[in-house]
Coordinates of C-alpha atoms and ligand atoms in Angstrom, one line a residue:
X1 CA -8.1 -47.1 7.0
X2 CA -5.9 -44.3 6.7
X3 CA -8.1 -41.0 8.0
X4 CA -8.0 -38.4 5.4
X5 CA -5.8 -36.3 8.1
X6 CA -2.8 -38.8 8.3
X7 CA -3.1 -38.6 4.3
X8 CA -2.7 -34.9 3.9
X9 CA 0.2 -34.9 6.5
X10 CA 2.4 -37.8 4.8
X11 CA 1.7 -35.9 1.1
X12 CA 2.8 -32.3 2.9
X13 CA 6.0 -34.1 3.9
X14 CA 7.5 -34.2 0.6
X15 CA 7.6 -30.9 0.4
X16 CA 8.0 -29.4 3.5
X17 CA 9.4 -32.4 5.6
X18 CA 10.4 -32.2 9.5
X19 CA 8.6 -28.7 9.5
X20 CA 5.0 -30.6 9.1
X21 CA 5.1 -32.1 12.5
X22 CA 2.9 -34.2 14.7
X23 CA 5.5 -32.9 18.2
X24 CA 3.0 -33.0 21.2
X25 CA 4.3 -29.8 22.4
X26 CA 4.0 -28.2 19.3
X27 CA 0.5 -29.6 19.2
X28 CA -0.6 -28.1 22.5
X29 CA 1.4 -24.5 21.5
X30 CA -1.0 -24.4 18.7
X31 CA -4.4 -25.8 20.6
X32 CA -5.6 -22.3 21.6
X33 CA -4.6 -18.4 21.7
X34 CA -4.9 -15.8 24.7
X35 CA -8.1 -16.8 25.7
X36 CA -10.1 -18.8 28.2
X37 CA -11.8 -21.3 25.4
X38 CA -11.0 -24.7 26.1
X39 CA -8.0 -25.9 23.9
X40 CA -8.4 -28.4 21.6
X41 CA -5.5 -30.6 19.6
X42 CA -4.4 -29.9 15.8
X43 CA -3.7 -33.1 14.3
X44 CA -0.7 -31.8 13.1
X45 CA 1.6 -28.6 12.6
X46 CA 2.7 -27.1 9.2
X47 CA 5.5 -24.2 9.2
X48 CA 5.2 -22.9 6.0
X49 CA 7.7 -20.6 3.9
X50 CA 6.9 -19.6 1.0
X51 CA 3.1 -18.6 -0.7
X52 CA 3.5 -21.6 -3.4
X53 CA 4.2 -24.1 0.2
X54 CA 0.8 -22.5 1.3
X55 CA -0.7 -23.0 -1.9
X56 CA 0.5 -26.8 -2.2
X57 CA -1.1 -27.3 1.8
X58 CA -4.2 -25.8 0.8
X59 CA -5.0 -27.8 -2.3
X60 CA -4.0 -30.8 -0.4
X61 CA -6.6 -30.2 2.4
X62 CA -9.1 -29.1 0.1
X63 CA -8.9 -32.2 -1.4
X64 CA -9.2 -34.5 1.4
X65 CA -11.6 -32.1 3.4
X66 CA -9.2 -31.7 6.1
X67 CA -9.5 -28.5 8.7
X68 CA -7.1 -25.5 8.0
X69 CA -6.1 -23.0 10.8
X70 CA -3.9 -20.0 9.6
X71 CA -1.6 -19.6 13.0
X72 CA 0.3 -15.9 13.7
X73 CA 1.5 -15.2 16.9
X74 CA -1.5 -16.9 18.7
X75 CA -2.8 -13.8 20.6
X76 CA -6.0 -13.3 19.7
X77 CA -8.7 -13.0 22.6
X78 CA -12.0 -15.2 21.2
X79 CA -10.7 -18.3 20.5
X80 CA -9.7 -17.5 16.9
X81 CA -7.0 -20.4 16.4
X82 CA -8.2 -22.9 18.1
X83 CA -8.7 -26.1 15.7
X84 CA -12.1 -26.8 17.3
X85 CA -12.5 -29.5 14.8
X86 CA -8.9 -30.8 14.5
X87 CA -6.7 -30.4 11.1
X88 CA -3.6 -28.8 10.7
X89 CA -2.5 -25.8 12.2
X90 CA -0.8 -23.7 9.8
X91 CA 1.8 -21.5 11.5
X92 CA 2.6 -18.2 9.6
X93 CA 6.1 -17.1 11.8
X94 CA 8.4 -18.4 9.5
X95 CA 7.2 -16.2 6.5
X96 CA 9.4 -12.8 7.9
X97 CA 10.9 -11.2 4.9
X98 CA 10.2 -7.7 4.3
X99 CA 10.3 -7.7 1.0
X100 CA 10.4 -4.5 -0.2
X101 CA 10.4 -0.8 1.1
X102 CA 9.5 2.3 -1.2
X103 CA 10.3 5.0 0.9
X104 CA 9.5 7.6 -1.8
X105 CA 6.0 6.2 -2.1
X106 CA 5.8 5.3 1.9
X107 CA 4.5 2.0 1.1
X108 CA 6.0 -1.8 1.3
X109 CA 5.4 -5.4 1.0
X110 CA 6.0 -8.0 3.4
X111 CA 5.3 -11.5 3.9
X112 CA 2.6 -12.4 6.6
X113 CA 4.9 -13.7 9.6
X114 CA 6.4 -10.3 10.2
X115 CA 5.4 -8.6 13.5
X116 CA 4.5 -5.3 13.7
X117 CA 7.7 -4.7 16.0
X118 CA 9.7 -6.2 13.4
X119 CA 8.8 -4.0 11.0
X120 CA 9.2 -0.9 12.7
X121 CA 13.1 -1.8 13.8
X122 CA 13.5 -2.4 10.1
X123 CA 12.2 1.1 9.0
X124 CA 13.5 2.5 12.0
X125 CA 16.2 4.5 9.6
X126 CA 14.3 5.2 6.7
X127 CA 12.1 7.9 8.9
X128 CA 9.3 5.8 8.7
X129 CA 6.7 4.0 10.7
X130 CA 3.8 1.6 10.7
X131 CA 1.2 2.7 13.1
X132 CA -1.2 0.2 14.1
X133 CA 0.1 -1.4 17.4
X134 CA -2.3 -3.2 19.2
X135 CA -0.7 -4.3 22.5
X136 CA 1.0 -7.8 21.6
X137 CA 3.2 -8.0 19.2
X138 CA 1.2 -10.5 16.8
X139 CA 2.1 -10.4 12.9
X140 CA 0.5 -8.3 10.3
X141 CA -1.4 -11.5 8.9
X142 CA -2.7 -11.9 12.1
X143 CA -3.8 -8.5 12.2
X144 CA -4.9 -8.4 9.1
X145 CA -7.4 -11.3 9.6
X146 CA -8.8 -9.7 12.7
X147 CA -8.9 -6.3 11.3
X148 CA -6.7 -5.0 14.0
X149 CA -6.0 -1.7 15.8
X150 CA -4.4 -0.1 18.8
X151 CA -4.0 3.1 20.3
X152 CA -2.4 5.3 16.6
X153 CA -5.7 4.5 15.5
X154 CA -8.0 7.3 16.2
X155 CA -5.1 9.3 13.8
X156 CA -3.8 6.6 11.2
X157 CA -6.6 4.3 11.1
X158 CA -6.8 0.6 11.7
X159 CA -5.1 -2.3 9.6
X160 CA -8.1 -1.5 7.4
X161 CA -7.0 1.6 6.5
X162 CA -3.3 0.6 6.4
X163 CA -3.2 -2.4 3.3
X164 CA -3.0 -1.3 0.2
X165 CA -3.3 -5.0 -1.0
X166 CA -3.2 -8.9 -0.3
X167 CA -1.7 -11.6 -1.8
X168 CA -4.1 -14.2 -0.2
X169 CA -4.2 -18.2 -1.2
X170 CA -7.7 -19.8 -1.4
X171 CA -8.6 -22.6 0.3
X172 CA -8.8 -24.6 -3.0
X173 CA -4.8 -23.6 -3.1
X174 CA -5.2 -20.7 -6.1
X175 CA -2.7 -17.5 -5.2
X176 CA -4.9 -14.5 -5.7
X177 CA -3.3 -11.1 -5.8
X178 CA -5.7 -7.5 -4.3
X179 CA -5.3 -3.9 -4.5
X180 CA -1.9 -2.9 -5.4
X181 CA 0.3 0.1 -4.4
X182 CA -1.6 2.8 -5.5
X183 CA -3.4 4.9 -2.8
X184 CA -7.1 4.4 -4.7
X185 CA -8.5 2.3 -7.0
X186 CA -12.3 2.1 -8.8
X187 CA -11.8 -1.4 -10.5
X188 CA -13.6 -4.3 -9.5
X189 CA -14.7 -5.5 -6.0
X190 CA -12.6 -4.5 -2.8
X191 CA -11.4 -8.1 -2.3
X192 CA -8.6 -6.3 -0.2
X193 CA -11.2 -5.8 2.4
X194 CA -13.0 -8.9 2.5
X195 CA -10.3 -10.7 3.9
X196 CA -9.5 -8.1 5.7
X197 CA -11.2 -9.2 9.1
X198 CA -11.8 -12.7 7.8
X199 CA -10.4 -14.2 10.4
X200 CA -8.8 -17.4 8.6
X201 CA -11.8 -18.4 7.1
X202 CA -11.6 -17.9 3.7
X203 CA -8.1 -18.4 3.0
X204 CA -4.3 -17.5 3.9
X205 CA -2.8 -14.2 3.5
X206 CA 1.2 -14.5 2.3
X207 CA 1.6 -11.4 1.0
X208 CA 0.6 -7.3 2.4
X209 CA 1.3 -4.5 0.7
X210 CA 1.2 -1.8 3.6
X211 CA 0.7 2.0 3.7
X212 CA 3.7 3.7 5.9
X213 CA 3.5 7.0 7.6
X214 CA 6.4 9.3 8.2
X215 CA 7.9 10.1 11.6
X216 CA 6.8 13.0 13.0
X217 CA 8.9 15.9 13.4
X218 CA 7.8 16.3 17.2
X219 CA 6.0 13.9 19.6
X220 CA 4.7 15.1 22.9
X221 CA 2.4 12.9 25.5
X222 CA 0.8 13.3 28.8
X223 CA -1.0 11.9 31.3
X224 CA -3.8 13.4 33.3
X225 CA -5.4 12.1 36.3
X226 CA -9.8 12.6 37.2
X227 CA -11.0 12.5 40.9
X228 CA -14.4 10.6 38.7
X229 CA -14.2 8.3 35.6
X230 CA -17.2 10.8 34.3
X231 CA -14.4 13.4 33.9
X232 CA -12.2 11.7 32.2
X233 CA -14.6 10.4 29.8
X234 CA -16.2 13.6 29.3
X235 CA -12.9 15.1 28.1
X236 CA -12.6 12.3 25.6
X237 CA -15.5 13.0 24.2
X238 CA -15.3 16.8 24.0
X239 CA -11.7 16.6 22.6
X240 CA -12.7 14.5 19.8
X241 CA -16.0 16.6 19.2
X242 CA -13.4 20.0 19.2
X243 CA -11.5 18.1 16.0
X244 CA -8.1 17.9 18.1
X245 CA -6.4 15.8 15.4
X246 CA -4.5 13.5 19.1
X247 CA -2.7 10.7 18.3
X248 CA -3.5 8.6 20.8
X249 CA -6.3 9.4 23.3
X250 CA -6.6 6.0 25.8
X251 CA -8.6 5.6 28.9
X252 CA -7.2 3.9 31.8
X253 CA -10.0 3.4 35.2
X254 CA -8.4 3.2 38.5
X255 CA -8.6 -0.6 39.0
X256 CA -6.0 -0.8 35.7
X257 CA -4.1 1.9 36.7
X258 CA -3.3 0.5 40.1
X259 CA -1.8 -2.2 38.1
X260 CA -0.6 -0.4 35.6
X261 CA 1.6 1.3 38.6
X262 CA 2.6 -1.9 40.3
X263 CA 3.9 -3.7 36.8
X264 CA 5.7 -0.9 35.2
X265 CA 7.3 0.5 38.1
X266 CA 5.2 4.2 36.9
X267 CA 6.1 7.2 39.3
X268 CA 4.1 9.9 40.0
X269 CA 0.5 8.8 39.1
X270 CA -1.9 8.0 41.3
X271 CA -4.4 5.1 41.5
X272 CA -7.2 7.2 39.5
X273 CA -9.0 7.2 36.4
X274 CA -6.4 8.4 34.3
X275 CA -5.9 9.6 30.5
X276 CA -2.6 9.0 28.6
X277 CA -2.4 11.1 25.7
X278 CA 0.1 11.9 22.4
X279 CA 0.6 14.7 19.9
X280 CA 1.8 14.6 16.7
X281 CA 3.7 17.0 14.1
X282 CA 5.6 19.9 14.0
X283 CA 6.6 22.0 17.3
X284 CA 4.5 24.6 17.0
X285 CA 1.3 22.3 16.2
X286 CA 1.8 20.1 18.8
X287 CA 2.0 22.6 21.9
X288 CA -1.3 24.2 20.1
X289 CA -2.8 20.4 20.7
X290 CA -2.0 19.9 23.4
X291 CA -2.9 23.5 25.0
X292 CA -6.8 23.0 24.0
X293 CA -6.6 19.6 25.3
X294 CA -5.2 20.3 28.4
X295 CA -7.7 23.1 28.5
X296 CA -10.8 20.9 28.3
X297 CA -9.5 18.5 30.4
X298 CA -9.0 21.2 33.4
X299 CA -12.6 22.0 32.6
X300 CA -13.8 18.2 33.6
X301 CA -11.8 18.5 36.8
X302 CA -8.2 17.2 35.7
X303 CA -5.7 17.8 38.0
X304 CA -3.4 19.5 35.3
X305 CA -1.0 17.7 32.8
X306 CA 2.4 15.7 33.7
X307 CA 4.5 15.9 31.0
X308 CA 7.0 12.8 29.2
X309 CA 8.9 14.8 27.2
X310 CA 12.2 12.9 27.4
X311 CA 11.9 9.9 24.6
X312 CA 12.8 7.4 27.4
X313 CA 10.0 8.2 29.5
X314 CA 7.4 8.5 26.8
X315 CA 8.1 5.0 26.1
X316 CA 8.3 3.7 29.4
X317 CA 4.2 5.6 29.5
X318 CA 3.1 4.1 26.0
X319 CA 5.2 0.4 26.7
X320 CA 2.7 0.4 30.4
X321 CA -0.4 1.0 28.6
X322 CA 0.4 -1.9 26.1
X323 CA 1.3 -3.9 28.7
X324 CA -2.1 -3.1 30.7
X325 CA -3.5 -6.8 29.9
X326 CA -0.1 -8.6 31.5
X327 CA -0.3 -6.0 34.4
X328 CA -3.8 -6.7 35.0
X329 CA -2.9 -10.3 35.1
X330 CA -0.2 -10.3 37.2
X331 CA -2.2 -9.1 40.3
X332 CA -4.1 -12.3 40.0
X333 CA -1.5 -14.9 39.1
X334 CA -3.3 -18.0 37.9
X335 CA -7.3 -16.3 37.4
X336 CA -8.2 -16.5 33.3
X337 CA -10.0 -13.6 31.9
X338 CA -12.6 -13.0 29.1
X339 CA -11.8 -9.5 26.9
X340 CA -14.7 -7.1 26.3
X341 CA -14.6 -4.9 23.3
X342 CA -17.9 -2.6 22.8
X343 CA -17.4 0.0 20.9
X344 CA -19.8 2.8 20.6
X345 CA -20.4 6.0 19.0
X346 CA -18.3 8.8 20.3
X347 CA -21.6 10.7 21.6
X348 CA -22.3 7.5 24.0
X349 CA -19.0 6.6 25.2
X350 CA -19.6 8.0 28.7
X351 CA -23.3 6.4 28.9
X352 CA -21.4 3.1 27.8
X353 CA -18.2 3.2 30.0
X354 CA -20.4 4.2 33.2
X355 CA -22.7 1.9 32.5
X356 CA -20.0 -0.7 32.1
X357 CA -18.7 0.2 35.8
X358 CA -21.5 0.2 37.4
X359 CA -21.9 -3.2 36.0
X360 CA -18.9 -4.4 37.1
X361 CA -19.5 -3.4 41.1
X362 CA -23.3 -5.2 40.9
X363 CA -21.3 -8.8 39.3
X364 CA -18.7 -8.5 42.2
X365 CA -16.4 -9.6 39.6
X366 CA -12.7 -7.6 38.9
X367 CA -13.2 -5.8 35.7
X368 CA -10.1 -3.6 35.4
X369 CA -11.3 -1.4 32.1
X370 CA -8.8 0.5 29.5
X371 CA -9.8 1.8 26.5
X372 CA -9.2 3.4 23.0
X373 CA -11.5 5.9 23.8
X374 CA -11.2 8.2 21.0
X375 CA -12.4 5.9 19.1
X376 CA -15.7 5.4 21.6
X377 CA -13.6 1.4 21.5
X378 CA -12.8 0.3 25.5
X379 CA -12.4 -2.8 27.2
X380 CA -12.8 -4.5 30.2
X381 CA -10.8 -7.7 31.0
X382 CA -12.9 -9.9 33.1
X383 CA -11.0 -11.7 35.6
X384 CA -12.5 -15.4 35.8
X385 CA -12.5 -16.2 39.2
X386 CA -11.5 -20.4 40.0
X387 CA -15.3 -21.0 41.7
X388 CA -16.9 -23.8 39.3
X389 CA -19.5 -20.9 38.1
X390 CA -16.7 -18.3 37.2
X391 CA -16.4 -18.6 33.6
X392 CA -20.6 -18.1 33.4
X393 CA -20.7 -15.1 35.5
X394 CA -17.6 -13.8 33.5
X395 CA -19.7 -14.3 29.9
X396 CA -23.2 -13.1 31.5
X397 CA -21.2 -10.1 32.3
X398 CA -19.3 -10.0 28.9
X399 CA -23.1 -10.4 27.2
X400 CA -24.6 -7.5 29.5
X401 CA -21.9 -5.1 28.0
X402 CA -22.3 -6.2 24.3
X403 CA -26.1 -5.7 24.5
X404 CA -26.0 -2.3 25.6
X405 CA -23.0 -1.3 22.9
X406 CA -25.5 -2.7 20.4
X407 CA -28.2 -0.8 21.8
X408 CA -26.3 2.0 21.7
X409 CA -25.6 2.1 18.2
X410 CA -22.1 0.2 18.6
X411 CA -20.4 -3.2 17.8
X412 CA -19.5 -6.2 19.5
X413 CA -15.9 -6.5 18.7
X414 CA -14.1 -3.1 17.8
X415 CA -11.1 -4.7 17.2
X416 CA -10.8 -8.2 18.2
X417 CA -13.4 -9.9 15.7
X418 CA -15.7 -13.0 16.5
X419 CA -13.8 -16.0 16.7
X420 CA -15.7 -18.5 19.2
X421 CA -17.2 -15.7 21.5
X422 CA -18.7 -13.3 19.6
X423 CA -21.0 -15.8 17.2
X424 CA -24.0 -15.0 18.6
X425 CA -23.9 -11.4 18.2
X426 CA -24.0 -11.3 14.4
X427 CA -26.9 -11.3 13.6
X428 CA -27.8 -9.1 15.9
X429 CA -25.7 -6.7 14.9
X430 CA -25.3 -7.4 11.1
X431 CA -29.2 -8.9 10.6
X432 CA -29.9 -11.9 9.0
X433 CA -30.3 -11.0 5.4
X434 CA -26.7 -9.4 5.7
X435 CA -25.3 -13.0 7.8
X436 CA -26.9 -14.9 4.8
X437 CA -24.7 -12.9 2.0
X438 CA -21.5 -13.6 4.4
X439 CA -22.4 -17.1 4.9
X440 CA -22.8 -17.2 0.9
X441 CA -19.4 -15.6 0.2
X442 CA -17.7 -18.5 2.5
X443 CA -19.6 -21.2 0.6
X444 CA -18.3 -20.1 -2.6
X445 CA -14.9 -19.6 -1.7
X446 CA -14.3 -22.1 0.4
X447 CA -17.4 -25.2 -0.5
X448 CA -15.5 -28.1 1.9
X449 CA -16.1 -25.7 5.1
X450 CA -12.4 -26.8 5.7
X451 CA -10.9 -23.0 6.5
X452 CA -11.1 -22.5 10.4
X453 CA -14.3 -24.2 11.0
X454 CA -16.4 -23.3 13.8
X455 CA -15.5 -19.3 13.7
X456 CA -17.8 -16.6 13.0
X457 CA -20.6 -18.0 12.1
X458 CA -22.5 -20.2 14.6
X459 CA -22.4 -24.0 13.0
Ligands
FAD508 C1 -1.6 -8.2 25.6 C2 -2.7 -8.1 24.4 C3 -2.9 -7.0 23.8 C4 -4.1 -6.7 22.7 N1 -4.1 -5.6 22.5 C5 -4.5 -5.9 21.3 C6 -5.3 -4.2 20.4 O1 -4.9 -3.0 21.3 N2 -5.6 -4.3 19.0 C7 -6.0 -5.4 18.8 O2 -6.6 -5.3 17.8 N3 -5.8 -6.5 19.2 C8 -5.5 -7.1 20.4 N4 -5.0 -8.2 21.0 C9 -5.5 -9.0 20.0 C10 -4.7 -9.7 19.1 O3 -3.1 -9.4 19.4 C11 -5.2 -9.5 17.7 O4 -6.1 -9.8 17.2 C12 -4.1 -9.5 16.7 O5 -4.2 -9.1 15.4 C13 -3.7 -11.3 16.7 O6 -2.9 -11.5 15.7 P1 -1.6 -12.7 15.9 O7 -0.7 -12.6 15.0 O8 -1.5 -13.0 16.8 O9 -3.0 -13.5 15.0 P2 -3.5 -14.9 16.0 O10 -4.1 -15.0 17.2 O11 -2.5 -16.0 15.3 O12 -4.6 -15.2 14.8 C14 -6.1 -14.7 14.8 C15 -6.4 -15.1 13.5 O13 -6.5 -14.5 12.7 C16 -6.0 -15.6 11.6 N5 -4.7 -15.7 10.8 C17 -3.2 -15.9 11.5 N6 -2.5 -15.5 10.2 C18 -3.3 -15.3 9.6 C19 -2.8 -15.2 7.9 N7 -1.5 -15.1 7.4 N8 -3.9 -15.6 7.0 C20 -4.9 -15.7 7.4 N9 -5.6 -15.6 8.8 C21 -4.8 -15.2 9.7 C22 -5.9 -17.1 12.6 O14 -6.9 -18.0 12.0 C23 -7.3 -16.4 14.0 O15 -8.3 -16.5 12.9 C24 -4.6 -7.8 21.9 C25 -4.1 -9.3 22.6 C26 -3.2 -9.2 23.9 C27 -2.7 -10.6 24.6

């Protein structure tokens, strides 16, 4: 008897042709993201190019009860794209058009497979930029689906604050449009926000209306180093509480900095806890912000600021920060990692980071710390030792850090999302009733449970 998935593959070939493929190498490539979960092969990979194709494909999968896993750049860190129940991996990377840029309104409309770097390359000569910058060059559809953020979130917000509207194909194939171009609207339920962070479990985002920002007149970046981690974290808290509008403020502990120095060939930095700053504004306001931040840092023991004034030097510094994950991985070739993503209210940041550091030391594992600390968000990249119990030890440490973040009023994930890895914490964080409402929304939109099954909810 023909399996439902085979029926779908054959029917989809009538409109996707060779772009519906069962090629072994492509199925392997779509069997995992950037995480340590065991890979699972999809039955087929569909390379879609239009919203209408996505609609036809979902209608077919819905009719035959075949699982669908949207796939952007595959950089997510919690098993999001692993097709745990097989089915069709829907690759969005050929939906690459920038459909319109409205410079005077500072917005644009793009297809979901455009990456953040591609968009900024496109905007470069218009005096505009898109600020949300995860360390990877992810697709903007994937960023919407994981409610991503990055180093600029402290000033410009996360993807949630920068999306005005969406085109989404819901699981039965209907195409809906949410939001619009205006900066605010008080009509109807906020469906845009419902799909932001839905991790491919409610539908496939095919187009995105984004807010853009003007490239600031002046930008300056600096690093400052501390003899101890406490001084660095106390500086962050004081800078944020003083209300200095920093564009970026990132913490890198001494273990991670050693990896960055080696990987990105950074000169003039010692292997010490370090803060990376960036300030945006006019020449005068940048100088004022920088002066205030430096004064605070020095009062907590910083060895003064080291300025990166020339744009090439600044780019090198921030590229090194964005490459922190690869730098840490390069230090332990062949090992896998588990990335924690705790976030706490800013006033509890010192408690959370310093306790995390103690937990890491006690665990005997290597876990460099790096973080978007202006938001209270930090990552420990737990390297999984090669022994048979290595992954269990890494997850045990992850659970410990999450439990503390939750106890401090925080969240188990500031930006990476739930996927497979954080499902067990969802009820603790949101409560059973809120979780029941989330399940009811899922059941209404996706009654056959075809969209990215096994993710977000346990069972
Ligand atoms: C080195 C490195 C650094 C990182 N730094 C950050 C960081 O600073 N901040 C941060 O937030 N994350 C970070 N991440 C995690 C990751 O880059 C983000 O989660 C990113 O948003 C994923 O985008 P993607 O295109 O790779 O999506 P994928 O990994 O392909 O997919 C992620 C999820 O979104 C769904 N999805 C993808 N596209 C669509 C779509 N069009 N419609 C509906 N659902 C869709 C998938 O089904 C899946 O559930 C980092 C990862 C790496 C490897």
